[in-house]
Short mmCIF file of N, CA and C in Angstrom, two decimals:
data_model
loop_
_atom_site.label_atom_id
_atom_site.label_comp_id
_atom_site.label_asym_id
_atom_site.label_seq_id
_atom_site.Cartn_x
_atom_site.Cartn_y
_atom_site.Cartn_z
N UNK A 1 -33.79 -3.42 8.03
CA UNK A 1 -32.78 -3.61 7.01
C UNK A 1 -31.86 -2.38 6.89
N UNK A 2 -32.44 -1.19 7.06
CA UNK A 2 -31.64 0.02 6.93
C UNK A 2 -30.57 0.13 8.01
N UNK A 3 -30.86 -0.37 9.20
CA UNK A 3 -29.86 -0.28 10.27
C UNK A 3 -28.63 -1.12 9.94
N UNK A 4 -28.78 -2.21 9.21
CA UNK A 4 -27.63 -3.00 8.77
C UNK A 4 -26.80 -2.24 7.73
N UNK A 5 -27.47 -1.59 6.82
CA UNK A 5 -26.78 -0.81 5.79
C UNK A 5 -26.00 0.33 6.45
N UNK A 6 -26.60 1.01 7.37
CA UNK A 6 -25.92 2.11 8.07
C UNK A 6 -24.74 1.57 8.88
N UNK A 7 -24.92 0.45 9.54
CA UNK A 7 -23.82 -0.15 10.32
C UNK A 7 -22.65 -0.51 9.42
N UNK A 8 -22.92 -1.08 8.24
CA UNK A 8 -21.85 -1.42 7.30
C UNK A 8 -21.17 -0.17 6.76
N UNK A 9 -21.92 0.87 6.49
CA UNK A 9 -21.33 2.11 6.00
C UNK A 9 -20.43 2.75 7.05
N UNK A 10 -20.89 2.80 8.28
CA UNK A 10 -20.08 3.36 9.37
C UNK A 10 -18.81 2.51 9.56
N UNK A 11 -18.96 1.21 9.54
CA UNK A 11 -17.80 0.31 9.67
C UNK A 11 -16.82 0.50 8.53
N UNK A 12 -17.34 0.69 7.32
CA UNK A 12 -16.47 0.91 6.16
C UNK A 12 -15.70 2.21 6.26
N UNK A 13 -16.36 3.26 6.71
CA UNK A 13 -15.69 4.55 6.88
C UNK A 13 -14.60 4.45 7.94
N UNK A 14 -14.87 3.76 9.02
CA UNK A 14 -13.86 3.58 10.06
C UNK A 14 -12.67 2.78 9.54
N UNK A 15 -12.93 1.73 8.78
CA UNK A 15 -11.83 0.93 8.21
C UNK A 15 -10.98 1.77 7.27
N UNK A 16 -11.61 2.57 6.44
CA UNK A 16 -10.85 3.44 5.54
C UNK A 16 -10.03 4.46 6.31
N UNK A 17 -10.57 4.96 7.41
CA UNK A 17 -9.85 5.93 8.22
C UNK A 17 -8.59 5.35 8.85
N UNK A 18 -8.60 4.06 9.14
CA UNK A 18 -7.45 3.41 9.77
C UNK A 18 -6.57 2.66 8.77
N UNK A 19 -6.91 2.67 7.49
CA UNK A 19 -6.17 1.91 6.49
C UNK A 19 -4.85 2.56 6.10
N UNK A 20 -4.68 3.82 6.41
CA UNK A 20 -3.47 4.53 6.05
C UNK A 20 -2.94 5.27 7.27
N UNK A 21 -1.64 5.21 7.46
CA UNK A 21 -1.01 5.90 8.58
C UNK A 21 -0.32 7.17 8.10
N UNK A 22 -0.34 8.17 8.95
CA UNK A 22 0.49 9.35 8.75
C UNK A 22 1.54 9.34 9.83
N UNK A 23 2.79 9.22 9.40
CA UNK A 23 3.92 9.15 10.33
C UNK A 23 4.72 10.43 10.17
N UNK A 24 4.93 11.13 11.28
CA UNK A 24 5.68 12.37 11.28
C UNK A 24 6.90 12.21 12.18
N UNK A 25 8.05 12.59 11.64
CA UNK A 25 9.31 12.54 12.39
C UNK A 25 9.87 13.95 12.40
N UNK A 26 10.21 14.44 13.60
CA UNK A 26 10.74 15.80 13.69
C UNK A 26 11.23 16.12 15.08
N UNK A 27 11.36 17.40 15.37
CA UNK A 27 11.89 17.85 16.66
C UNK A 27 11.04 17.42 17.85
N UNK A 28 9.76 17.16 17.61
CA UNK A 28 8.89 16.68 18.70
C UNK A 28 9.02 15.18 18.89
N UNK A 29 9.65 14.48 17.97
CA UNK A 29 9.80 13.04 18.06
C UNK A 29 9.05 12.34 16.95
N UNK A 30 8.39 11.25 17.29
CA UNK A 30 7.65 10.44 16.34
C UNK A 30 6.17 10.49 16.66
N UNK A 31 5.35 10.75 15.64
CA UNK A 31 3.91 10.78 15.81
C UNK A 31 3.28 9.90 14.73
N UNK A 32 2.36 9.04 15.15
CA UNK A 32 1.64 8.15 14.23
C UNK A 32 0.15 8.40 14.41
N UNK A 33 -0.52 8.77 13.32
CA UNK A 33 -1.97 8.97 13.36
C UNK A 33 -2.61 8.17 12.23
N UNK A 34 -3.79 7.63 12.46
CA UNK A 34 -4.46 6.85 11.41
C UNK A 34 -5.22 7.76 10.44
N UNK A 35 -4.89 7.64 9.18
CA UNK A 35 -5.59 8.40 8.16
C UNK A 35 -5.61 9.87 8.45
N UNK A 36 -6.73 10.47 8.24
CA UNK A 36 -6.89 11.90 8.49
C UNK A 36 -7.49 12.17 9.87
N UNK A 37 -7.67 11.13 10.64
CA UNK A 37 -8.28 11.28 11.96
C UNK A 37 -7.25 11.77 12.97
N UNK A 38 -7.60 12.70 13.83
CA UNK A 38 -6.64 13.20 14.82
C UNK A 38 -6.46 12.25 16.00
N UNK A 39 -7.32 11.26 16.11
CA UNK A 39 -7.25 10.35 17.25
C UNK A 39 -7.59 8.96 16.78
N UNK A 40 -7.02 7.89 17.25
CA UNK A 40 -6.00 7.87 18.30
C UNK A 40 -4.63 8.22 17.72
N UNK A 41 -3.83 8.81 18.52
CA UNK A 41 -2.50 9.24 18.12
C UNK A 41 -1.48 8.57 19.03
N UNK A 42 -0.42 8.08 18.43
CA UNK A 42 0.69 7.52 19.20
C UNK A 42 1.85 8.48 19.05
N UNK A 43 2.40 8.88 20.18
CA UNK A 43 3.49 9.85 20.15
C UNK A 43 4.63 9.35 21.03
N UNK A 44 5.83 9.38 20.47
CA UNK A 44 7.05 9.07 21.23
C UNK A 44 7.89 10.34 21.21
N UNK A 45 7.95 11.07 22.33
CA UNK A 45 8.71 12.33 22.35
C UNK A 45 10.21 12.07 22.17
N UNK A 46 10.89 13.02 21.57
CA UNK A 46 12.32 12.92 21.33
C UNK A 46 13.07 12.70 22.65
N UNK A 47 12.61 13.32 23.72
CA UNK A 47 13.26 13.18 25.02
C UNK A 47 13.20 11.75 25.55
N UNK A 48 12.25 10.96 25.10
CA UNK A 48 12.09 9.59 25.58
C UNK A 48 12.83 8.58 24.71
N UNK A 49 13.53 9.05 23.66
CA UNK A 49 14.21 8.15 22.73
C UNK A 49 15.68 8.00 23.06
N UNK A 50 16.16 6.76 22.97
CA UNK A 50 17.59 6.49 23.11
C UNK A 50 18.25 6.46 21.74
N UNK A 51 17.61 5.83 20.75
CA UNK A 51 18.14 5.76 19.39
C UNK A 51 17.06 5.27 18.45
N UNK A 52 17.35 5.33 17.17
CA UNK A 52 16.42 4.85 16.15
C UNK A 52 17.19 3.96 15.18
N UNK A 53 16.49 3.01 14.60
CA UNK A 53 17.09 2.11 13.61
C UNK A 53 16.02 1.71 12.60
N UNK A 54 16.44 0.95 11.62
CA UNK A 54 15.49 0.47 10.62
C UNK A 54 15.89 -0.95 10.21
N UNK A 55 14.90 -1.71 9.79
CA UNK A 55 15.15 -3.04 9.25
C UNK A 55 13.89 -3.54 8.55
N UNK A 56 14.07 -4.56 7.78
CA UNK A 56 12.96 -5.20 7.10
C UNK A 56 12.29 -6.17 8.08
N UNK A 57 10.97 -6.16 8.14
CA UNK A 57 10.26 -7.09 9.00
C UNK A 57 9.22 -7.86 8.19
N UNK A 58 8.93 -9.03 8.67
CA UNK A 58 7.84 -9.83 8.15
C UNK A 58 6.70 -9.67 9.15
N UNK A 59 5.61 -9.05 8.72
CA UNK A 59 4.52 -8.72 9.64
C UNK A 59 4.02 -9.95 10.38
N UNK A 60 3.79 -11.03 9.69
CA UNK A 60 3.27 -12.23 10.33
C UNK A 60 4.33 -12.95 11.15
N UNK A 61 5.53 -13.06 10.61
CA UNK A 61 6.60 -13.78 11.31
C UNK A 61 7.19 -13.04 12.50
N UNK A 62 7.39 -11.73 12.37
CA UNK A 62 8.04 -10.95 13.43
C UNK A 62 7.06 -10.39 14.46
N UNK A 63 5.84 -10.06 14.02
CA UNK A 63 4.89 -9.42 14.93
C UNK A 63 3.58 -10.19 15.09
N UNK A 64 3.44 -11.29 14.39
CA UNK A 64 2.25 -12.11 14.55
C UNK A 64 1.01 -11.57 13.86
N UNK A 65 1.18 -10.63 12.93
CA UNK A 65 0.02 -10.11 12.21
C UNK A 65 0.13 -8.64 11.93
N UNK A 66 -1.02 -8.05 11.59
CA UNK A 66 -1.08 -6.67 11.18
C UNK A 66 -1.92 -5.87 12.16
N UNK A 67 -1.65 -4.57 12.23
CA UNK A 67 -2.39 -3.71 13.14
C UNK A 67 -1.48 -3.22 14.26
N UNK A 68 -2.09 -2.80 15.37
CA UNK A 68 -1.31 -2.42 16.54
C UNK A 68 -0.91 -3.70 17.24
N UNK A 69 0.38 -3.95 17.34
CA UNK A 69 0.89 -5.23 17.85
C UNK A 69 1.73 -5.01 19.09
N UNK A 70 1.66 -5.95 20.01
CA UNK A 70 2.50 -5.93 21.21
C UNK A 70 3.17 -7.29 21.31
N UNK A 71 4.48 -7.26 21.52
CA UNK A 71 5.25 -8.48 21.75
C UNK A 71 6.26 -8.19 22.85
N UNK A 72 6.90 -9.18 23.40
CA UNK A 72 7.85 -8.91 24.49
C UNK A 72 8.94 -7.92 24.07
N UNK A 73 9.02 -6.82 24.79
CA UNK A 73 10.03 -5.80 24.55
C UNK A 73 9.72 -4.81 23.45
N UNK A 74 8.57 -4.95 22.79
CA UNK A 74 8.27 -4.04 21.69
C UNK A 74 6.77 -3.93 21.45
N UNK A 75 6.40 -2.83 20.83
CA UNK A 75 5.04 -2.64 20.34
C UNK A 75 5.17 -1.90 19.02
N UNK A 76 4.09 -1.85 18.27
CA UNK A 76 4.19 -1.14 17.01
C UNK A 76 2.91 -1.17 16.21
N UNK A 77 2.93 -0.36 15.17
CA UNK A 77 1.83 -0.33 14.21
C UNK A 77 2.39 -0.92 12.93
N UNK A 78 1.94 -2.12 12.63
CA UNK A 78 2.46 -2.89 11.50
C UNK A 78 1.33 -3.09 10.50
N UNK A 79 1.41 -2.41 9.36
CA UNK A 79 0.36 -2.55 8.35
C UNK A 79 0.80 -3.38 7.15
N UNK A 80 2.09 -3.71 7.08
CA UNK A 80 2.60 -4.53 5.98
C UNK A 80 3.98 -5.04 6.34
N UNK A 81 4.48 -5.96 5.59
CA UNK A 81 5.86 -6.39 5.72
C UNK A 81 6.73 -5.40 4.96
N UNK A 82 7.98 -5.27 5.39
CA UNK A 82 8.90 -4.40 4.66
C UNK A 82 9.63 -3.44 5.57
N UNK A 83 9.98 -2.30 5.02
CA UNK A 83 10.78 -1.28 5.69
C UNK A 83 10.07 -0.79 6.96
N UNK A 84 10.79 -0.89 8.08
CA UNK A 84 10.19 -0.56 9.38
C UNK A 84 11.14 0.30 10.20
N UNK A 85 10.60 1.35 10.77
CA UNK A 85 11.34 2.23 11.67
C UNK A 85 11.17 1.71 13.09
N UNK A 86 12.29 1.57 13.80
CA UNK A 86 12.28 1.16 15.20
C UNK A 86 12.85 2.29 16.04
N UNK A 87 12.14 2.64 17.09
CA UNK A 87 12.60 3.66 18.03
C UNK A 87 12.80 2.98 19.37
N UNK A 88 14.02 3.05 19.88
CA UNK A 88 14.33 2.48 21.20
C UNK A 88 14.07 3.57 22.23
N UNK A 89 13.15 3.28 23.12
CA UNK A 89 12.85 4.23 24.20
C UNK A 89 13.94 4.15 25.26
N UNK A 90 14.05 5.18 26.06
CA UNK A 90 15.08 5.23 27.10
C UNK A 90 14.98 4.05 28.06
N UNK A 91 13.79 3.52 28.28
CA UNK A 91 13.60 2.38 29.18
C UNK A 91 13.90 1.04 28.54
N UNK A 92 14.30 1.03 27.25
CA UNK A 92 14.65 -0.21 26.58
C UNK A 92 13.54 -0.82 25.74
N UNK A 93 12.35 -0.26 25.76
CA UNK A 93 11.21 -0.77 25.00
C UNK A 93 11.27 -0.21 23.57
N UNK A 94 11.07 -1.04 22.55
CA UNK A 94 11.07 -0.61 21.16
C UNK A 94 9.65 -0.30 20.68
N UNK A 95 9.55 0.71 19.83
CA UNK A 95 8.29 0.99 19.13
C UNK A 95 8.61 0.92 17.65
N UNK A 96 7.79 0.20 16.89
CA UNK A 96 8.03 -0.01 15.46
C UNK A 96 6.85 0.50 14.65
N UNK A 97 7.14 1.02 13.46
CA UNK A 97 6.08 1.42 12.54
C UNK A 97 6.60 1.20 11.11
N UNK A 98 5.77 0.58 10.29
CA UNK A 98 6.15 0.34 8.91
C UNK A 98 5.98 1.62 8.10
N UNK A 99 7.06 2.02 7.43
CA UNK A 99 7.06 3.23 6.61
C UNK A 99 7.95 3.01 5.40
N UNK A 100 7.70 3.78 4.35
CA UNK A 100 8.63 3.82 3.23
C UNK A 100 9.86 4.59 3.67
N UNK A 101 11.03 4.14 3.26
CA UNK A 101 12.30 4.81 3.55
C UNK A 101 12.53 5.00 5.05
N UNK A 102 12.45 3.91 5.78
CA UNK A 102 12.68 3.95 7.22
C UNK A 102 14.11 4.37 7.54
N UNK A 103 15.05 4.13 6.63
CA UNK A 103 16.45 4.51 6.87
C UNK A 103 16.60 6.02 7.03
N UNK A 104 15.90 6.79 6.20
CA UNK A 104 15.97 8.24 6.30
C UNK A 104 15.34 8.73 7.60
N UNK A 105 14.21 8.15 7.98
CA UNK A 105 13.55 8.54 9.23
C UNK A 105 14.45 8.23 10.43
N UNK A 106 15.09 7.06 10.42
CA UNK A 106 15.98 6.69 11.53
C UNK A 106 17.18 7.64 11.59
N UNK A 107 17.75 7.98 10.44
CA UNK A 107 18.90 8.90 10.42
C UNK A 107 18.52 10.27 10.96
N UNK A 108 17.35 10.77 10.57
CA UNK A 108 16.89 12.07 11.07
C UNK A 108 16.69 12.03 12.58
N UNK A 109 16.03 11.00 13.07
CA UNK A 109 15.81 10.90 14.52
C UNK A 109 17.13 10.79 15.28
N UNK A 110 18.07 9.99 14.77
CA UNK A 110 19.36 9.87 15.46
C UNK A 110 20.12 11.19 15.48
N UNK A 111 20.03 11.97 14.40
CA UNK A 111 20.65 13.29 14.38
C UNK A 111 20.02 14.19 15.42
N UNK A 112 18.69 14.19 15.50
CA UNK A 112 18.00 15.04 16.49
C UNK A 112 18.31 14.57 17.92
N UNK A 113 18.41 13.27 18.13
CA UNK A 113 18.73 12.75 19.47
C UNK A 113 20.14 13.19 19.86
N UNK A 114 21.09 13.08 18.92
CA UNK A 114 22.47 13.49 19.21
C UNK A 114 22.56 14.98 19.50
N UNK A 115 21.83 15.80 18.76
CA UNK A 115 21.83 17.25 19.01
C UNK A 115 21.26 17.56 20.39
N UNK A 116 20.18 16.87 20.76
CA UNK A 116 19.57 17.09 22.07
C UNK A 116 20.55 16.72 23.18
N UNK A 117 21.26 15.63 23.01
CA UNK A 117 22.23 15.19 24.03
C UNK A 117 23.41 16.15 24.13
N UNK A 118 23.77 16.79 23.01
CA UNK A 118 24.92 17.71 23.01
C UNK A 118 24.60 19.00 23.74
N UNK A 119 23.34 19.37 23.80
CA UNK A 119 22.98 20.64 24.45
C UNK A 119 22.67 20.44 25.88
#
């Protein structure tokens, strides 16, 4: 019986660790990490970005559900419907992540991309 309790506790801790995302936008590009865990980490370097945008998405309608999602031409970490940051990679593939104030994140990334191209 104890092994079931331990299994549920470990599963619960893992679920809590992945229930919240930390999204960082800066000179290194875009980094997405689950909770306070250092791994797994998704990183899109600034050098690999063509542009960034934002829009409202419906998690179920646009991506077929929640979690790490892959669809034709795009992948992303979708934890809810709403404000979503989209990063267009140089190869044409989009990466999406749901965040509060995706417009500000997209504007910052586009500014950094333009500065990199100017130099």
